[in-house]
CSV table of C-alpha atoms in Angstrom, one decimal:
chain,number,residue,atom,x,y,z
A,1,MET,CA,86.1,135.4,133.7
A,2,ASP,CA,84.3,132.2,132.6
A,3,SER,CA,81.8,132.5,135.4
A,4,ALA,CA,81.3,136.2,134.7
A,5,LEU,CA,80.6,135.5,131.1
A,6,VAL,CA,78.1,132.7,132.0
A,7,GLY,CA,76.4,134.9,134.6
A,8,SER,CA,76.0,137.8,132.2
A,9,PHE,CA,74.6,135.6,129.5
A,10,SER,CA,72.2,133.9,131.8
A,11,LYS,CA,70.8,137.2,133.1
A,12,ALA,CA,70.4,138.4,129.6
A,13,SER,CA,68.4,135.3,128.6
A,14,LEU,CA,66.3,135.2,131.7
A,15,GLY,CA,65.6,138.9,132.1
A,16,GLY,CA,65.0,139.6,128.5
A,17,ASN,CA,67.5,142.6,128.4
A,18,ILE,CA,69.3,142.8,125.1
A,19,TRP,CA,73.1,143.4,125.4
A,20,ARG,CA,74.3,146.6,123.9
A,21,ARG,CA,76.6,146.5,120.9
A,22,ASP,CA,78.9,149.2,122.3
A,23,ASN,CA,79.4,147.3,125.6
A,24,LEU,CA,80.1,144.2,123.8
A,25,HIS,CA,82.8,145.8,121.6
A,26,LYS,CA,84.2,147.5,124.6
A,27,ASN,CA,84.6,144.1,126.4
A,28,CYS,CA,86.0,142.7,123.2
A,29,PHE,CA,88.8,145.2,122.9
A,30,SER,CA,89.5,145.3,126.6
A,31,GLY,CA,90.1,141.6,126.6
A,32,SER,CA,88.0,141.0,129.8
A,33,TYR,CA,86.6,137.7,128.5
A,34,VAL,CA,88.2,134.5,127.6
A,35,ALA,CA,89.7,134.2,124.2
A,36,VAL,CA,88.4,131.6,121.8
A,37,ARG,CA,89.7,130.2,118.5
A,38,VAL,CA,87.9,132.7,116.3
A,39,SER,CA,88.8,136.4,116.5
A,40,ARG,CA,87.4,138.1,119.7
A,41,CYS,CA,85.4,140.8,117.9
A,42,ARG,CA,83.9,138.3,115.5
A,43,ALA,CA,83.1,136.0,118.5
A,44,TRP,CA,81.2,138.9,120.3
A,45,ASP,CA,79.3,139.7,117.1
A,46,ILE,CA,78.1,136.1,117.0
A,47,LEU,CA,77.2,136.1,120.6
A,48,GLU,CA,75.3,139.4,120.3
A,49,SER,CA,73.4,138.1,117.3
A,50,TYR,CA,72.6,134.9,119.1
A,51,CYS,CA,71.6,136.5,122.4
A,52,GLY,CA,69.4,139.0,120.6
A,53,VAL,CA,67.6,136.3,118.8
A,54,GLY,CA,67.4,134.1,121.8
A,55,SER,CA,66.1,136.9,124.1
A,56,GLN,CA,63.6,138.1,121.5
A,57,GLN,CA,62.3,134.6,121.1
A,58,HIS,CA,62.0,134.4,124.9
A,59,LEU,CA,60.1,137.7,125.1
A,60,PHE,CA,57.9,136.6,122.3
A,61,GLN,CA,57.0,133.4,124.2
A,62,ARG,CA,56.3,135.4,127.4
A,63,ASN,CA,54.2,138.0,125.6
A,64,THR,CA,52.2,135.4,123.7
A,65,GLY,CA,51.6,133.2,126.7
A,66,GLY,CA,54.4,130.7,126.0
A,67,THR,CA,54.8,127.8,128.4
A,68,LYS,CA,57.6,127.3,131.0
A,69,GLU,CA,58.9,124.4,128.9
A,70,LYS,CA,59.8,126.8,126.1
A,71,SER,CA,61.6,129.1,128.5
A,72,LYS,CA,63.6,126.2,129.9
A,73,PHE,CA,64.6,125.1,126.4
A,74,TYR,CA,66.1,128.5,125.5
A,75,ARG,CA,67.8,128.7,128.9
A,76,GLY,CA,69.4,125.3,128.4
A,77,HIS,CA,70.4,126.0,124.9
A,78,ASP,CA,72.1,129.3,125.9
A,79,LYS,CA,74.1,127.6,128.6
A,80,LYS,CA,75.2,124.8,126.3
A,81,PHE,CA,76.4,127.3,123.7
A,82,LEU,CA,78.4,129.3,126.2
A,83,VAL,CA,80.0,126.2,127.7
A,84,ASN,CA,81.3,125.4,124.2
A,85,ALA,CA,82.6,128.9,123.7
A,86,THR,CA,84.4,129.1,127.0
A,87,ALA,CA,86.0,125.7,126.4
A,88,GLY,CA,87.6,127.1,123.3
A,89,ASN,CA,85.4,125.5,120.8
A,90,PRO,CA,84.3,127.4,117.6
A,91,LEU,CA,81.2,129.4,118.1
A,92,GLU,CA,79.8,128.6,114.7
A,93,SER,CA,80.0,125.6,112.5
A,94,GLU,CA,82.9,126.0,110.1
A,95,PRO,CA,84.5,123.5,107.8
A,96,GLU,CA,87.7,121.9,109.1
A,97,ALA,CA,90.8,123.6,107.9
A,98,TYR,CA,93.0,121.9,105.3
A,99,ASN,CA,95.9,120.3,107.1
A,100,PRO,CA,98.5,118.7,104.7
A,101,LYS,CA,100.6,117.3,107.6
A,102,SER,CA,97.6,115.5,109.0
A,103,ILE,CA,96.7,114.0,105.6
A,104,TRP,CA,100.3,112.9,105.1
A,105,ASN,CA,100.4,111.2,108.5
A,106,SER,CA,97.1,109.4,107.6
A,107,ILE,CA,98.7,108.2,104.3
A,108,LYS,CA,101.8,107.0,106.1
A,109,ASN,CA,99.8,105.2,108.7
A,110,ALA,CA,97.8,103.4,106.0
A,111,ILE,CA,100.9,102.4,104.1
A,112,ASP,CA,102.6,101.1,107.3
A,113,ALA,CA,99.5,99.1,108.2
A,114,PHE,CA,99.3,97.5,104.8
A,115,TYR,CA,103.1,96.9,104.9
A,116,ARG,CA,102.7,94.9,108.1
A,117,PHE,CA,99.6,93.1,106.8
A,118,SER,CA,101.5,91.9,103.6
A,119,ARG,CA,104.3,90.2,105.7
A,120,PRO,CA,107.0,91.8,103.5
A,121,HIS,CA,109.6,89.2,104.2
A,122,THR,CA,107.5,86.6,102.4
A,123,VAL,CA,106.8,88.9,99.5
A,124,ILE,CA,110.5,89.7,99.0
A,125,GLY,CA,111.5,86.0,99.4
A,126,THR,CA,108.9,84.9,96.8
A,127,ALA,CA,110.0,87.7,94.3
A,128,LEU,CA,113.7,86.8,94.6
A,129,SER,CA,113.0,83.1,94.2
A,130,ILE,CA,111.0,83.8,91.0
A,131,ILE,CA,113.7,86.0,89.6
A,132,SER,CA,116.4,83.5,90.4
A,133,VAL,CA,114.6,80.5,88.9
A,134,SER,CA,113.6,82.6,85.8
A,135,LEU,CA,117.3,83.2,85.2
A,136,LEU,CA,117.8,79.5,84.9
A,137,ALA,CA,115.8,79.5,81.7
A,138,VAL,CA,118.2,82.0,80.1
A,139,LYS,CA,120.5,80.2,77.6
A,140,ASN,CA,122.4,83.2,76.3
A,141,LEU,CA,122.6,86.9,76.6
A,142,SER,CA,120.1,87.5,73.8
A,143,ASP,CA,117.5,85.9,76.0
A,144,LEU,CA,117.8,88.9,78.4
A,145,SER,CA,115.3,90.8,76.2
A,146,PRO,CA,112.3,92.9,77.0
A,147,LEU,CA,110.3,89.7,76.6
A,148,PHE,CA,112.2,88.2,79.5
A,149,PHE,CA,111.6,91.1,81.8
A,150,THR,CA,107.9,91.2,80.9
A,151,GLY,CA,107.5,87.5,81.7
A,152,VAL,CA,109.3,88.0,85.1
A,153,LEU,CA,107.1,91.0,85.9
A,154,GLU,CA,103.9,89.0,85.1
A,155,ALA,CA,105.0,86.2,87.4
A,156,VAL,CA,106.2,88.4,90.2
A,157,VAL,CA,103.0,90.6,90.3
A,158,ALA,CA,100.6,87.7,90.0
A,159,ALA,CA,102.5,85.9,92.8
A,160,PHE,CA,102.5,89.0,94.9
A,161,PHE,CA,98.8,89.3,94.7
A,162,MET,CA,98.4,85.6,95.7
A,163,ASN,CA,100.9,86.0,98.5
A,164,ILE,CA,98.7,88.9,100.0
A,165,TYR,CA,95.7,86.6,99.8
A,166,ILE,CA,97.5,83.7,101.6
A,167,VAL,CA,99.1,85.7,104.4
A,168,GLY,CA,95.9,87.8,104.8
A,169,LEU,CA,93.7,84.8,105.1
A,170,ASN,CA,96.1,83.3,107.7
A,171,GLN,CA,95.8,86.5,109.8
A,172,LEU,CA,92.0,86.5,109.5
A,173,SER,CA,92.0,82.9,110.8
A,174,ASP,CA,94.5,83.6,113.6
A,175,ILE,CA,93.3,86.9,115.1
A,176,ASP,CA,93.1,85.6,118.6
A,177,ILE,CA,96.4,83.8,118.3
A,178,ASP,CA,98.1,86.8,116.8
A,179,LYS,CA,96.9,89.0,119.8
A,180,VAL,CA,99.4,86.8,121.8
A,181,ASN,CA,102.1,86.0,119.2
A,182,LYS,CA,102.0,89.0,116.8
A,183,PRO,CA,100.0,91.9,118.4
A,184,TYR,CA,101.6,94.4,115.9
A,185,LEU,CA,99.7,93.0,112.9
A,186,PRO,CA,96.8,95.2,111.8
A,187,LEU,CA,94.0,92.7,112.4
A,188,ALA,CA,95.3,91.7,115.9
A,189,SER,CA,95.9,95.3,116.9
A,190,GLY,CA,92.5,96.5,115.7
A,191,GLU,CA,93.8,98.8,112.9
A,192,TYR,CA,91.9,96.7,110.4
A,193,SER,CA,88.4,95.4,111.0
A,194,VAL,CA,87.5,91.8,109.9
A,195,GLY,CA,85.5,93.4,107.1
A,196,THR,CA,88.5,95.3,105.9
A,197,GLY,CA,90.7,92.2,106.0
A,198,ILE,CA,88.1,90.2,104.0
A,199,MET,CA,87.8,92.9,101.4
A,200,ILE,CA,91.6,93.1,101.0
A,201,VAL,CA,92.2,89.3,100.6
A,202,THR,CA,89.2,88.9,98.2
A,203,SER,CA,90.4,91.8,96.0
A,204,PHE,CA,93.9,90.5,95.8
A,205,LEU,CA,92.7,86.9,95.1
A,206,ILE,CA,90.6,88.2,92.2
A,207,MET,CA,93.4,90.3,90.8
A,208,SER,CA,95.8,87.4,91.0
A,209,PHE,CA,93.6,85.0,89.0
A,210,TRP,CA,92.6,87.7,86.6
A,211,LEU,CA,96.2,88.5,85.8
A,212,GLY,CA,97.1,84.8,85.5
A,213,TRP,CA,94.2,84.4,83.0
A,214,VAL,CA,95.0,87.5,81.0
A,215,VAL,CA,98.6,86.5,80.6
A,216,GLY,CA,97.6,83.2,79.1
A,217,SER,CA,100.4,81.1,80.7
A,218,TRP,CA,99.1,77.8,81.9
A,219,PRO,CA,102.1,77.1,84.1
A,220,LEU,CA,101.6,80.5,85.8
A,221,PHE,CA,97.8,80.0,86.2
A,222,TRP,CA,98.3,76.5,87.7
A,223,ALA,CA,100.9,77.8,90.1
A,224,LEU,CA,98.5,80.4,91.3
A,225,PHE,CA,95.6,77.9,91.6
A,226,VAL,CA,97.7,75.3,93.6
A,227,SER,CA,99.0,78.0,95.8
A,228,PHE,CA,95.4,79.2,96.4
A,229,VAL,CA,94.2,75.7,97.3
A,230,LEU,CA,97.1,74.9,99.7
A,231,GLY,CA,97.1,78.4,101.2
A,232,THR,CA,93.4,78.2,101.9
A,233,ALA,CA,93.5,74.6,103.3
A,234,TYR,CA,96.5,75.6,105.5
A,235,SER,CA,94.6,78.5,107.3
A,236,ILE,CA,90.9,78.4,107.0
A,237,ASN,CA,89.0,76.9,109.9
A,238,LEU,CA,86.6,74.5,108.2
A,239,PRO,CA,86.0,70.7,108.7
A,240,LEU,CA,89.0,68.7,107.4
A,241,LEU,CA,90.9,71.9,106.7
A,242,ARG,CA,93.1,74.2,108.8
A,243,TRP,CA,96.0,71.9,108.1
A,244,LYS,CA,98.4,74.1,110.1
A,245,ARG,CA,97.1,72.3,113.3
A,246,SER,CA,99.2,69.3,112.1
A,247,ALA,CA,102.9,70.1,112.2
A,248,VAL,CA,103.7,67.5,109.4
A,249,VAL,CA,100.9,68.6,107.1
A,250,ALA,CA,101.7,72.3,107.6
A,251,ALA,CA,105.4,71.7,106.7
A,252,MET,CA,104.3,69.8,103.6
A,253,CYS,CA,102.1,72.7,102.5
A,254,ILE,CA,105.0,75.2,102.8
A,255,LEU,CA,107.4,72.7,101.1
A,256,ALA,CA,105.0,72.2,98.2
A,257,VAL,CA,104.5,75.9,97.6
A,258,ARG,CA,108.0,77.3,98.1
A,259,ALA,CA,110.1,74.4,96.9
A,260,VAL,CA,108.0,72.9,94.1
A,261,ILE,CA,105.5,75.4,92.9
A,262,VAL,CA,107.7,78.5,92.9
A,263,GLN,CA,110.7,76.6,91.4
A,264,LEU,CA,109.1,74.3,88.8
A,265,ALA,CA,106.0,76.2,87.7
A,266,PHE,CA,107.6,79.6,87.4
A,267,PHE,CA,110.5,78.0,85.5
A,268,LEU,CA,108.1,76.4,83.1
A,269,HIS,CA,106.3,79.8,82.7
A,270,MET,CA,109.5,81.3,81.4
A,271,GLN,CA,110.6,78.2,79.4
A,272,MET,CA,107.3,77.4,77.7
A,273,HIS,CA,105.3,80.6,77.7
A,274,VAL,CA,107.9,83.3,77.3
A,275,TYR,CA,110.6,81.4,75.2
A,276,LYS,CA,108.2,78.9,73.6
A,277,ARG,CA,110.6,76.1,74.3
A,278,PRO,CA,109.7,72.5,75.3
A,279,ALA,CA,109.7,71.6,79.0
A,280,ALA,CA,113.1,70.5,80.3
A,281,PHE,CA,114.4,70.1,83.8
A,282,SER,CA,118.0,71.1,83.9
A,283,ARG,CA,120.6,70.3,86.5
A,284,PRO,CA,120.6,73.8,88.0
A,285,LEU,CA,116.8,73.6,88.3
A,286,ILE,CA,117.0,70.3,90.2
A,287,PHE,CA,119.7,71.8,92.5
A,288,ALA,CA,117.6,74.9,93.2
A,289,THR,CA,114.5,72.8,94.0
A,290,ALA,CA,116.5,70.6,96.3
A,291,PHE,CA,118.0,73.5,98.2
A,292,MET,CA,114.6,75.3,98.5
A,293,SER,CA,113.2,72.0,99.9
A,294,PHE,CA,115.7,72.4,102.8
A,295,PHE,CA,114.9,76.0,103.2
A,296,SER,CA,111.1,75.4,103.1
A,297,VAL,CA,111.4,72.8,105.9
A,298,VAL,CA,113.5,75.2,107.9
A,299,ILE,CA,110.9,78.0,107.5
A,300,ALA,CA,108.1,75.6,108.4
A,301,LEU,CA,109.9,74.7,111.6
A,302,PHE,CA,111.4,78.0,112.6
A,303,LYS,CA,108.4,80.2,112.1
A,304,ASP,CA,106.7,78.5,115.1
A,305,ILE,CA,109.6,79.0,117.5
A,306,PRO,CA,108.7,82.6,118.5
A,307,ASP,CA,105.0,81.7,118.5
A,308,ILE,CA,105.1,79.0,121.1
A,309,ASP,CA,103.1,80.9,123.7
A,310,GLY,CA,100.0,81.5,121.5
A,311,ASP,CA,100.2,78.0,119.9
A,312,LYS,CA,100.1,76.4,123.4
A,313,ILE,CA,97.1,78.4,124.4
A,314,PHE,CA,95.1,77.7,121.3
A,315,GLY,CA,96.1,74.0,120.8
A,316,ILE,CA,98.4,74.3,117.8
A,317,ARG,CA,100.6,71.2,118.1
A,318,SER,CA,103.7,72.5,116.3
A,319,PHE,CA,107.1,70.9,116.4
A,320,THR,CA,108.2,73.7,118.8
A,321,VAL,CA,105.4,72.9,121.2
A,322,ARG,CA,106.2,69.2,121.1
A,323,MET,CA,110.0,69.3,121.1
A,324,GLY,CA,110.9,72.6,122.7
A,325,GLN,CA,112.4,75.8,121.2
A,326,LYS,CA,116.1,75.0,121.6
A,327,ARG,CA,115.9,71.6,119.9
A,328,VAL,CA,113.9,72.9,116.9
A,329,PHE,CA,116.2,75.9,116.6
A,330,TRP,CA,119.4,73.8,116.2
A,331,ILE,CA,117.6,71.3,113.9
A,332,CYS,CA,116.9,74.3,111.6
A,333,ILE,CA,120.5,75.5,111.7
A,334,SER,CA,121.8,72.0,111.0
A,335,LEU,CA,119.5,71.6,107.9
A,336,LEU,CA,120.7,75.0,106.5
A,337,GLU,CA,124.3,74.1,107.1
A,338,MET,CA,123.8,70.8,105.3
A,339,ALA,CA,122.3,72.6,102.3
A,340,TYR,CA,125.2,75.0,102.1
A,341,GLY,CA,127.6,72.1,102.3
A,342,VAL,CA,125.9,70.4,99.4
A,343,ALA,CA,126.0,73.6,97.5
A,344,VAL,CA,129.7,73.9,98.1
A,345,LEU,CA,130.4,70.4,96.8
A,346,LEU,CA,128.3,70.9,93.7
A,347,GLY,CA,129.9,74.2,93.0
A,348,ALA,CA,133.4,72.6,93.4
A,349,SER,CA,132.4,70.0,90.7
A,350,SER,CA,131.5,72.7,88.2
A,351,GLY,CA,133.6,72.8,85.0
A,352,PHE,CA,133.4,76.6,84.9
A,353,MET,CA,136.0,78.4,87.0
A,354,LEU,CA,133.9,81.5,87.6
A,355,SER,CA,130.9,79.3,88.7
A,356,LYS,CA,133.2,77.2,90.9
A,357,CYS,CA,134.8,80.2,92.7
A,358,VAL,CA,131.6,82.2,93.2
A,359,THR,CA,129.6,79.2,94.4
A,360,VAL,CA,132.2,77.7,96.8
A,361,LEU,CA,133.2,81.0,98.3
A,362,GLY,CA,129.7,82.4,98.4
A,363,HIS,CA,128.1,79.4,100.2
A,364,THR,CA,131.0,79.0,102.5
A,365,ILE,CA,130.6,82.6,103.7
A,366,LEU,CA,126.9,82.2,104.1
A,367,ALA,CA,127.4,79.1,106.2
A,368,LEU,CA,129.9,80.8,108.4
A,369,VAL,CA,127.8,83.9,108.9
A,370,LEU,CA,124.8,81.8,109.7
A,371,TRP,CA,126.6,79.7,112.3
A,372,ASN,CA,128.2,82.7,114.0
A,373,ARG,CA,124.9,84.5,114.2
A,374,ALA,CA,123.1,81.4,115.5
A,375,LYS,CA,125.5,81.0,118.4
A,376,SER,CA,124.6,84.5,119.7
A,377,VAL,CA,120.8,84.1,119.7
A,378,ASP,CA,119.1,84.4,123.0
A,379,LEU,CA,116.4,81.7,122.9
A,380,ASN,CA,114.7,83.2,125.9
A,381,SER,CA,114.1,86.4,124.0
A,382,LYS,CA,111.1,86.4,121.6
A,383,ALA,CA,112.5,89.5,119.9
A,384,ALA,CA,115.9,87.9,119.3
A,385,ILE,CA,114.3,84.8,117.8
A,386,THR,CA,112.1,86.8,115.5
A,387,SER,CA,115.1,88.9,114.4
A,388,PHE,CA,117.0,85.7,113.6
A,389,TYR,CA,114.0,84.4,111.6
A,390,MET,CA,114.1,87.5,109.5
A,391,PHE,CA,117.9,87.0,109.1
A,392,ILE,CA,117.2,83.5,107.6
A,393,TRP,CA,115.1,85.1,104.9
A,394,LYS,CA,117.9,87.5,104.1
A,395,VAL,CA,120.3,84.6,103.9
A,396,ASN,CA,117.9,82.9,101.5
A,397,ALA,CA,117.9,86.1,99.4
A,398,CYS,CA,121.7,85.9,99.1
A,399,TYR,CA,121.3,82.3,98.1
A,400,CYS,CA,119.0,83.4,95.3
A,401,TYR,CA,121.7,85.6,93.9
A,402,LEU,CA,124.2,82.8,93.9
A,403,ASN,CA,121.7,80.2,92.5
A,404,ALA,CA,121.8,81.3,88.9
A,405,ILE,CA,125.5,80.4,88.7
A,406,ALA,CA,125.6,77.5,91.1
A,407,VAL,CA,126.2,74.8,88.5
A,408,GLU,CA,126.5,74.8,84.7
């Protein structure tokens, strides 16, 4: 039928005979020609109108001494039009129909890409650490006022914006490495262009500093500024920078941000800016900082275990590349178990029975769960190692809940 339709249309164009409307409608209702997406009758009306115009123009060219080039133009144009029609394409230009399902899928894909770009485990870990250390500034129940929640929200949102900048800049600097180590990330997979990545990290950096300035808290602003400096120096590929190439310096950057900045600066934000109290480093704060120091070292070491292949290719001399996956893995487990052991001892020395019971029991359970899970990890499986890395972040989240009542 396709060939018959093309043949008929070609003859009409070349011979100059205009198709008759009644024959066209007869063919329309008989169903002798291929169906297209628009209604058949409407399609034939469009074809009839088109062919009439095309044939008349062709006759006009012949009667007025038109050139062969004009005849070839119309013949080629007719053929192209019919090919589109027989392929099932619309015969006339129409606006695309509204498709709510397609729009919803686009929105979901955009959210999913940004979710992966933001490295959510780091966002959640930072938010929980800020909430935990903010509770250390609470002296009595009356401190849990709207002022407290406003201060925490300011800190969490500003830190979230800065966290997007830091992890985004790291991905922009590591596109080639991530194609080997983390091909699911938007920049490595091609879902985001470099321009899109730059736009996102720049926007979130500006929003972070803007919020820190508007809030008017100097501890918060300096926490954001130091995080910006260290996060930039860690990733960006400029002379004397890209500190992640050195395993020791990279670990120090992570330790400084997660153990010192997050704990001390955000505590001072609550203590000095929200409650208007003088700076004072309590015993719980010192304990929290010490524990997070252990955790930060573990994160600095463990994050490179699943990335050993890409790091070897691109010359990143991480501890995993130097010492091997298995050795670094068990160093990380040992450090965490030591931290939980210290937490149990400090909790046992507490003068409050509730604090003693919750701290000792809670950290003992975390230590046992961690050890049991570590023994079952297949170090030859990148997926298993990555899964356990995420599990460590979840264990840290549990620690944050216990931290507020760890010691009096």
